[in-house]
Amino acid sequence: MNVMIIGSGGREHALAKKLAESPKCEKLYIAPGNGGTHNVGENLSLDISDFYAVAEKVSALKIDMLVVGPEAPLVEGIREYFEGSEEFQNLMIIGPGRLGATLEGSKDFAKEFMKRHGIPTAAYSTFQRGEADQAINFIKTLKSPYVLKADGLAAGKGVLILNGEDEACREIELMLEDGKFGAASSKVVIENFLDGIEMSTFAITDGEDYLLLPSAKDYKRIGEGDTGLNTGGMGAVSPVPFAHDEILKKIEEKVVAPTISGLKKDGIPYIGFLFFGLMIVDEEPFVIEYNVRMGDPETEVVLPRLKSDLLSHLQAAARGGLKSENLEVDDRFATTVMLVSGGYPESYEKGKKIEINLDPTENEILFHAGTKRRDQSLVTSGGRVISCTALAETLASALDKSFKLAEAVKFEGKVLRRDIGKDLLT
Ligand code: AMP
Ligand code: GLY
């Protein structure tokens, strides 16, 4: 099979590495890819929002499977674009169509879906432009902290958790009436604060059956001790030590299975990855968000633990037969520590030379994110630069190895969180 992966982050490098290992993989392309994917397949210089340009390459390179990494092309209808053309009727596409992608593209749609199918989530109300007064009255009935969510995609910045009632009321006006997040905040979901521990789990589905991938915990804030601004993710751990079998069983029964059957009942076709962002409160799972893709950096700890053939699983999702696929998972711990550019998640400089002073062993992997080749060298080209993944029998030794890798990669302004996974060590 010839495979094209869309995207350029650490997630796409991890997907590329895993798919390249499959005996079913002939040619592997990553569009646009990064300085690391270059070593596992061929990078294609493409604007991924230009579906016409993507389609030209899919045709010229005789691509059999298109794996869509990020959410934006899905929300923008990349599946419909290909399905609408005679030429691409046999193309396997990993990622849902527009309607399925709305589970991530609209918080209100996701909440309605959960309510309809009895999937545990925080109680909420949604308000539209022109309804700021009603929203403020609603806030006054709640207890602090207040959780305000812009309905649409807002580059990971659309969720505000505020302690003060006055501040929450002011923000509601900014979001609903002053377009703080543009069109994304023309609707706002206000929901109850859930006090618990966060974790995520992931499934591959064909809309009927699913394979449950290992769970993971990520670290979203820039600062140690979970302080400062939200980022795309500063590190991750899999498995999640507190998520014992009983919790995993509840997640599967109360969240994953009803979500897949809910998609079916609603007539929403869905082929691809589904990411369940969860809060565990008193040993009970609540969904805080759906994403219609894999997480980043969660993929960098989930896929290294997958022993079975990912390409075979994805082929079965696209063609049928997912039921007879068996997922095999490595029992060891995987950890990843993200190296980011100084200033991220706000403004930062690019083009810093990257030096890597070690040869990773089999159980140590550097997944590239914001890197690119310039002449013979490697330079930074984004906020998140390299994800340092390690596998080991214990969480502590996996973390040791990840931090050792993190030390061995050098570039000006490098920032990392040294407390990744430390809260989970007992
Ligand atoms: P989201 O973009 O929906 O993942 O939200 C961003 C972050 O806000 C999550 O990772 C949680 O840490 C936090 N969050 C979202 N919803 C809630 C909630 N209802 N209660 C507590 N924290 C929340
Ligand atoms: N790490 C969180 C995400 O990918 O959305």
mmCIF file of N, CA, C and O and ligand atoms in Angstrom, residues 11 104 218 220 231-233 275 289 291 293-298 384, ligand 2:
data_model
loop_
_atom_site.group_PDB
_atom_site.id
_atom_site.type_symbol
_atom_site.label_atom_id
_atom_site.label_comp_id
_atom_site.label_asym_id
_atom_site.label_seq_id
_atom_site.Cartn_x
_atom_site.Cartn_y
_atom_site.Cartn_z
ATOM 1 N N ARG A 11 3.077 13.995 16.406
ATOM 2 C CA ARG A 11 2.068 12.954 16.162
ATOM 3 C C ARG A 11 2.288 12.307 14.796
ATOM 4 O O ARG A 11 2.265 11.075 14.664
ATOM 5 N N GLU A 104 -15.538 17.549 17.428
ATOM 6 C CA GLU A 104 -14.450 18.408 17.905
ATOM 7 C C GLU A 104 -14.684 19.867 17.514
ATOM 8 O O GLU A 104 -14.341 20.776 18.269
ATOM 9 N N ASP A 218 -1.576 13.642 29.532
ATOM 10 C CA ASP A 218 -0.649 14.653 29.023
ATOM 11 C C ASP A 218 -0.545 15.814 30.008
ATOM 12 O O ASP A 218 -1.280 15.883 30.999
ATOM 13 N N LYS A 220 -0.532 19.794 29.968
ATOM 14 C CA LYS A 220 -0.881 20.859 29.014
ATOM 15 C C LYS A 220 -0.251 22.211 29.306
ATOM 16 O O LYS A 220 -0.026 22.990 28.395
ATOM 17 N N THR A 231 -0.657 24.857 26.552
ATOM 18 C CA THR A 231 0.114 24.600 25.326
ATOM 19 C C THR A 231 -0.576 23.459 24.604
ATOM 20 O O THR A 231 -1.569 22.927 25.081
ATOM 21 N N GLY A 232 0.006 23.014 23.502
ATOM 22 C CA GLY A 232 -0.499 21.808 22.847
ATOM 23 C C GLY A 232 -0.213 20.573 23.678
ATOM 24 O O GLY A 232 -0.855 19.541 23.516
ATOM 25 N N GLY A 233 0.744 20.665 24.577
ATOM 26 C CA GLY A 233 1.131 19.514 25.405
ATOM 27 C C GLY A 233 2.643 19.485 25.572
ATOM 28 O O GLY A 233 3.378 19.622 24.597
ATOM 29 N N PHE A 275 -10.657 10.472 20.039
ATOM 30 C CA PHE A 275 -9.884 10.774 21.251
ATOM 31 C C PHE A 275 -10.886 11.226 22.309
ATOM 32 O O PHE A 275 -11.690 12.129 22.066
ATOM 33 N N GLU A 289 -13.975 16.438 26.534
ATOM 34 C CA GLU A 289 -13.983 16.793 25.106
ATOM 35 C C GLU A 289 -13.768 15.555 24.261
ATOM 36 O O GLU A 289 -13.201 14.566 24.709
ATOM 37 N N ASN A 291 -11.931 14.629 20.561
ATOM 38 C CA ASN A 291 -11.153 15.100 19.424
ATOM 39 C C ASN A 291 -11.260 14.032 18.357
ATOM 40 O O ASN A 291 -11.350 12.844 18.673
ATOM 41 N N ARG A 293 -9.179 12.933 16.167
ATOM 42 C CA ARG A 293 -7.811 12.654 15.721
ATOM 43 C C ARG A 293 -7.063 12.105 16.909
ATOM 44 O O ARG A 293 -7.613 12.053 18.008
ATOM 45 N N MET A 294 -5.818 11.742 16.726
ATOM 46 C CA MET A 294 -4.993 11.358 17.872
ATOM 47 C C MET A 294 -4.491 12.623 18.572
ATOM 48 O O MET A 294 -4.495 13.707 17.991
ATOM 49 N N GLY A 295 -4.060 12.475 19.818
ATOM 50 C CA GLY A 295 -3.519 13.614 20.556
ATOM 51 C C GLY A 295 -2.039 13.791 20.262
ATOM 52 O O GLY A 295 -1.366 12.873 19.813
ATOM 53 N N ASP A 296 -1.558 14.983 20.541
ATOM 54 C CA ASP A 296 -0.139 15.266 20.400
ATOM 55 C C ASP A 296 0.273 16.012 21.661
ATOM 56 O O ASP A 296 -0.267 17.096 21.903
ATOM 57 N N PRO A 297 1.079 15.486 22.547
ATOM 58 C CA PRO A 297 2.038 14.385 22.370
ATOM 59 C C PRO A 297 1.570 12.990 22.804
ATOM 60 O O PRO A 297 2.411 12.086 22.900
ATOM 61 N N GLU A 298 0.279 12.761 23.018
ATOM 62 C CA GLU A 298 -0.132 11.422 23.466
ATOM 63 C C GLU A 298 0.262 10.334 22.464
ATOM 64 O O GLU A 298 0.649 9.222 22.856
ATOM 65 N N ARG A 384 6.674 23.669 19.455
ATOM 66 C CA ARG A 384 7.089 22.377 19.980
ATOM 67 C C ARG A 384 8.101 21.798 19.005
ATOM 68 O O ARG A 384 7.844 21.718 17.804
HETATM 69 N N1 GLY B 2 -2.511 16.994 23.754
HETATM 70 C C1 GLY B 2 -3.840 17.382 23.563
HETATM 71 C C2 GLY B 2 -4.330 17.366 22.186
HETATM 72 O O1 GLY B 2 -3.733 16.809 21.287
HETATM 73 O O2 GLY B 2 -5.390 17.921 21.955
#
